[in-house]
Amino acid sequence: MAQASTLFKVSAKGKWESGVKTNISIRNFPNFSMDEPVELGGIDTAPTPLEYVAAALNGCNGVMIPLVANELDFTFSGIDFETTGIIDTRGLMGEEGVTTHFQKVRFHVNIQTEESEERIEKLKNEVERRCPVLNLLLDAGVKVDTEWKKI
């Protein structure tokens, strides 16, 4: 019996508009734009690509936490996320030896639960092991500081 494929294709299309602004389309969802603040050559009409990466880490955890929690029979009633990334704009401007992506990312999770700290740590460890966006950042050598807080 043939095994089902486990590969899944993800794609997006982009069309440059003007300046440093690009219009993005993904599947059948409404199009959205990416731009830069004025100090980085944009006109600040939309989030930056790296802001979308920060949002992607929040969204990915919004998928992974409920998925893993269900597997662990872990109960919670709410989750809030905050991701902050630090970039050194010298890299964006072409300075040799300065990385163009995040220097560091701070990722905070506030989880509303009655579960023990030990169970929260177990959930955290499994989510971090399996979160594609977190692991993409880690594999790129980005230092990621995570903090989970029970509320």
PDB file of C-alpha atoms in Angstrom:
ATOM      1  CA  MET A   1       0.000   0.000   0.000  1.00  0.00           C
ATOM      2  CA  ALA A   2       1.411   3.394  -1.004  1.00  0.00           C
ATOM      3  CA  GLN A   3       2.045   5.879   1.782  1.00  0.00           C
ATOM      4  CA  ALA A   4       0.342   9.268   1.439  1.00  0.00           C
ATOM      5  CA  SER A   5       2.642  12.186   0.729  1.00  0.00           C
ATOM      6  CA  THR A   6       3.533  14.289   3.763  1.00  0.00           C
ATOM      7  CA  LEU A   7       4.742  17.279   1.752  1.00  0.00           C
ATOM      8  CA  PHE A   8       2.600  20.416   1.618  1.00  0.00           C
ATOM      9  CA  LYS A   9       3.242  23.342  -0.731  1.00  0.00           C
ATOM     10  CA  VAL A  10       3.031  26.928   0.538  1.00  0.00           C
ATOM     11  CA  SER A  11       3.260  29.853  -1.886  1.00  0.00           C
ATOM     12  CA  ALA A  12       2.641  33.568  -2.216  1.00  0.00           C
ATOM     13  CA  LYS A  13       2.799  36.008  -5.107  1.00  0.00           C
ATOM     14  CA  GLY A  14       4.114  39.554  -4.992  1.00  0.00           C
ATOM     15  CA  LYS A  15       3.819  42.550  -7.312  1.00  0.00           C
ATOM     16  CA  TRP A  16       5.928  45.642  -6.762  1.00  0.00           C
ATOM     17  CA  GLU A  17       3.783  48.790  -6.634  1.00  0.00           C
ATOM     18  CA  SER A  18       6.172  51.733  -6.134  1.00  0.00           C
ATOM     19  CA  GLY A  19       9.016  52.878  -3.919  1.00  0.00           C
ATOM     20  CA  VAL A  20       9.589  49.893  -1.621  1.00  0.00           C
ATOM     21  CA  LYS A  21       5.911  48.844  -1.469  1.00  0.00           C
ATOM     22  CA  THR A  22       4.814  45.407  -2.685  1.00  0.00           C
ATOM     23  CA  ASN A  23       1.325  43.946  -3.021  1.00  0.00           C
ATOM     24  CA  ILE A  24       1.043  40.310  -1.883  1.00  0.00           C
ATOM     25  CA  SER A  25      -1.529  37.670  -2.775  1.00  0.00           C
ATOM     26  CA  ILE A  26      -1.960  34.290  -1.098  1.00  0.00           C
ATOM     27  CA  ARG A  27      -4.483  31.750  -2.353  1.00  0.00           C
ATOM     28  CA  ASN A  28      -7.983  33.323  -2.449  1.00  0.00           C
ATOM     29  CA  PHE A  29      -7.485  35.716   0.462  1.00  0.00           C
ATOM     30  CA  PRO A  30      -7.650  39.507   0.165  1.00  0.00           C
ATOM     31  CA  ASN A  31      -4.403  41.015  -1.075  1.00  0.00           C
ATOM     32  CA  PHE A  32      -2.225  42.882   1.379  1.00  0.00           C
ATOM     33  CA  SER A  33       0.758  45.194   1.152  1.00  0.00           C
ATOM     34  CA  MET A  34       4.216  45.416   2.643  1.00  0.00           C
ATOM     35  CA  ASP A  35       6.065  48.707   2.945  1.00  0.00           C
ATOM     36  CA  GLU A  36       8.758  50.295   5.094  1.00  0.00           C
ATOM     37  CA  PRO A  37       8.755  53.291   7.412  1.00  0.00           C
ATOM     38  CA  VAL A  38       9.917  56.594   5.950  1.00  0.00           C
ATOM     39  CA  GLU A  39      13.334  56.295   7.617  1.00  0.00           C
ATOM     40  CA  LEU A  40      13.928  53.052   5.658  1.00  0.00           C
ATOM     41  CA  GLY A  41      12.824  54.425   2.289  1.00  0.00           C
ATOM     42  CA  GLY A  42       9.108  53.667   2.396  1.00  0.00           C
ATOM     43  CA  ILE A  43       5.987  55.730   2.896  1.00  0.00           C
ATOM     44  CA  ASP A  44       4.732  53.705   5.905  1.00  0.00           C
ATOM     45  CA  THR A  45       1.461  52.540   4.328  1.00  0.00           C
ATOM     46  CA  ALA A  46       1.713  48.920   5.505  1.00  0.00           C
ATOM     47  CA  PRO A  47       3.645  46.636   7.864  1.00  0.00           C
ATOM     48  CA  THR A  48       7.208  45.688   6.954  1.00  0.00           C
ATOM     49  CA  PRO A  49       8.140  42.159   5.847  1.00  0.00           C
ATOM     50  CA  LEU A  50       9.893  41.561   9.184  1.00  0.00           C
ATOM     51  CA  GLU A  51       6.779  42.713  11.058  1.00  0.00           C
ATOM     52  CA  TYR A  52       4.919  40.007   9.157  1.00  0.00           C
ATOM     53  CA  VAL A  53       7.570  37.503  10.311  1.00  0.00           C
ATOM     54  CA  ALA A  54       6.945  38.584  13.921  1.00  0.00           C
ATOM     55  CA  ALA A  55       3.203  38.195  13.327  1.00  0.00           C
ATOM     56  CA  ALA A  56       3.833  34.781  11.757  1.00  0.00           C
ATOM     57  CA  LEU A  57       5.513  33.599  14.967  1.00  0.00           C
ATOM     58  CA  ASN A  58       2.416  34.663  16.920  1.00  0.00           C
ATOM     59  CA  GLY A  59       0.104  32.995  14.417  1.00  0.00           C
ATOM     60  CA  CYS A  60       2.142  29.803  14.289  1.00  0.00           C
ATOM     61  CA  ASN A  61       1.946  29.495  18.064  1.00  0.00           C
ATOM     62  CA  GLY A  62      -1.789  30.185  17.801  1.00  0.00           C
ATOM     63  CA  VAL A  63      -1.925  26.972  15.765  1.00  0.00           C
ATOM     64  CA  MET A  64       0.637  24.883  17.632  1.00  0.00           C
ATOM     65  CA  ILE A  65      -0.418  25.598  21.229  1.00  0.00           C
ATOM     66  CA  PRO A  66      -4.028  24.396  20.794  1.00  0.00           C
ATOM     67  CA  LEU A  67      -2.859  21.431  18.680  1.00  0.00           C
ATOM     68  CA  VAL A  68      -0.289  20.256  21.232  1.00  0.00           C
ATOM     69  CA  ALA A  69      -2.535  21.145  24.195  1.00  0.00           C
ATOM     70  CA  ASN A  70      -5.205  18.870  22.764  1.00  0.00           C
ATOM     71  CA  GLU A  71      -2.682  16.021  22.439  1.00  0.00           C
ATOM     72  CA  LEU A  72      -1.545  16.548  26.060  1.00  0.00           C
ATOM     73  CA  ASP A  73      -5.095  16.992  27.423  1.00  0.00           C
ATOM     74  CA  PHE A  74      -3.967  20.446  28.586  1.00  0.00           C
ATOM     75  CA  THR A  75      -6.756  22.943  29.255  1.00  0.00           C
ATOM     76  CA  PHE A  76      -6.544  26.720  28.818  1.00  0.00           C
ATOM     77  CA  SER A  77      -9.045  29.515  28.310  1.00  0.00           C
ATOM     78  CA  GLY A  78      -6.952  32.154  26.556  1.00  0.00           C
ATOM     79  CA  ILE A  79      -3.571  32.955  25.048  1.00  0.00           C
ATOM     80  CA  ASP A  80      -1.938  36.292  24.239  1.00  0.00           C
ATOM     81  CA  PHE A  81       1.314  36.645  22.295  1.00  0.00           C
ATOM     82  CA  GLU A  82       3.838  39.423  21.837  1.00  0.00           C
ATOM     83  CA  THR A  83       6.837  39.186  19.537  1.00  0.00           C
ATOM     84  CA  THR A  84       9.510  41.861  19.335  1.00  0.00           C
ATOM     85  CA  GLY A  85      12.394  41.622  16.896  1.00  0.00           C
ATOM     86  CA  ILE A  86      15.555  43.697  16.917  1.00  0.00           C
ATOM     87  CA  ILE A  87      17.226  44.504  13.591  1.00  0.00           C
ATOM     88  CA  ASP A  88      20.405  46.420  12.879  1.00  0.00           C
ATOM     89  CA  THR A  89      19.590  48.644   9.905  1.00  0.00           C
ATOM     90  CA  ARG A  90      23.274  48.831   8.979  1.00  0.00           C
ATOM     91  CA  GLY A  91      22.860  45.345   7.470  1.00  0.00           C
ATOM     92  CA  LEU A  92      19.884  46.478   5.397  1.00  0.00           C
ATOM     93  CA  MET A  93      21.971  49.380   4.139  1.00  0.00           C
ATOM     94  CA  GLY A  94      24.727  47.056   2.951  1.00  0.00           C
ATOM     95  CA  GLU A  95      27.325  47.156   5.720  1.00  0.00           C
ATOM     96  CA  GLU A  96      29.490  44.041   5.535  1.00  0.00           C
ATOM     97  CA  GLY A  97      29.358  41.670   8.490  1.00  0.00           C
ATOM     98  CA  VAL A  98      25.987  42.890   9.824  1.00  0.00           C
ATOM     99  CA  THR A  99      23.143  40.426   9.399  1.00  0.00           C
ATOM    100  CA  THR A 100      20.069  41.707   7.569  1.00  0.00           C
ATOM    101  CA  HIS A 101      17.555  39.696   9.564  1.00  0.00           C
ATOM    102  CA  PHE A 102      16.669  39.831  13.253  1.00  0.00           C
ATOM    103  CA  GLN A 103      19.577  40.122  15.663  1.00  0.00           C
ATOM    104  CA  LYS A 104      17.329  38.892  18.457  1.00  0.00           C
ATOM    105  CA  VAL A 105      13.654  38.064  18.993  1.00  0.00           C
ATOM    106  CA  ARG A 106      11.720  38.243  22.234  1.00  0.00           C
ATOM    107  CA  PHE A 107       8.608  36.046  22.272  1.00  0.00           C
ATOM    108  CA  HIS A 108       6.190  36.231  25.207  1.00  0.00           C
ATOM    109  CA  VAL A 109       3.157  34.028  25.793  1.00  0.00           C
ATOM    110  CA  ASN A 110       0.522  34.733  28.435  1.00  0.00           C
ATOM    111  CA  ILE A 111      -1.616  31.630  28.900  1.00  0.00           C
ATOM    112  CA  GLN A 112      -4.790  31.501  30.972  1.00  0.00           C
ATOM    113  CA  THR A 113      -4.811  28.089  32.611  1.00  0.00           C
ATOM    114  CA  GLU A 114      -5.182  26.233  35.874  1.00  0.00           C
ATOM    115  CA  GLU A 115      -2.503  23.739  34.805  1.00  0.00           C
ATOM    116  CA  SER A 116       0.700  23.352  36.860  1.00  0.00           C
ATOM    117  CA  GLU A 117       3.983  25.066  35.957  1.00  0.00           C
ATOM    118  CA  GLU A 118       5.385  21.617  35.141  1.00  0.00           C
ATOM    119  CA  ARG A 119       2.592  20.985  32.615  1.00  0.00           C
ATOM    120  CA  ILE A 120       3.039  24.473  31.126  1.00  0.00           C
ATOM    121  CA  GLU A 121       6.755  23.739  30.673  1.00  0.00           C
ATOM    122  CA  LYS A 122       5.914  20.435  28.966  1.00  0.00           C
ATOM    123  CA  LEU A 123       3.511  22.211  26.588  1.00  0.00           C
ATOM    124  CA  LYS A 124       6.073  24.966  25.920  1.00  0.00           C
ATOM    125  CA  ASN A 125       8.862  22.513  25.135  1.00  0.00           C
ATOM    126  CA  GLU A 126       6.749  20.495  22.712  1.00  0.00           C
ATOM    127  CA  VAL A 127       5.362  23.596  20.984  1.00  0.00           C
ATOM    128  CA  GLU A 128       8.875  25.018  20.594  1.00  0.00           C
ATOM    129  CA  ARG A 129      10.110  21.721  19.180  1.00  0.00           C
ATOM    130  CA  ARG A 130       7.378  21.681  16.539  1.00  0.00           C
ATOM    131  CA  CYS A 131       6.651  25.350  15.657  1.00  0.00           C
ATOM    132  CA  PRO A 132       7.827  25.856  12.038  1.00  0.00           C
ATOM    133  CA  VAL A 133       8.280  29.634  12.293  1.00  0.00           C
ATOM    134  CA  LEU A 134      10.227  29.453  15.561  1.00  0.00           C
ATOM    135  CA  ASN A 135      12.474  26.760  14.124  1.00  0.00           C
ATOM    136  CA  LEU A 136      12.992  28.766  10.928  1.00  0.00           C
ATOM    137  CA  LEU A 137      14.290  31.645  13.071  1.00  0.00           C
ATOM    138  CA  LEU A 138      16.455  29.364  15.203  1.00  0.00           C
ATOM    139  CA  ASP A 139      17.889  27.597  12.147  1.00  0.00           C
ATOM    140  CA  ALA A 140      18.804  31.041  10.760  1.00  0.00           C
ATOM    141  CA  GLY A 141      20.864  31.643  13.899  1.00  0.00           C
ATOM    142  CA  VAL A 142      18.482  34.175  15.448  1.00  0.00           C
ATOM    143  CA  LYS A 143      18.628  34.265  19.243  1.00  0.00           C
ATOM    144  CA  VAL A 144      15.054  33.810  20.464  1.00  0.00           C
ATOM    145  CA  ASP A 145      14.199  34.544  24.096  1.00  0.00           C
ATOM    146  CA  THR A 146      10.901  32.935  25.028  1.00  0.00           C
ATOM    147  CA  GLU A 147       8.900  33.548  28.153  1.00  0.00           C
ATOM    148  CA  TRP A 148       5.640  31.834  29.024  1.00  0.00           C
ATOM    149  CA  LYS A 149       3.599  33.293  31.856  1.00  0.00           C
ATOM    150  CA  LYS A 150       0.562  31.788  33.525  1.00  0.00           C
ATOM    151  CA  ILE A 151      -2.237  34.294  34.025  1.00  0.00           C
TER     152      ILE A 151
END
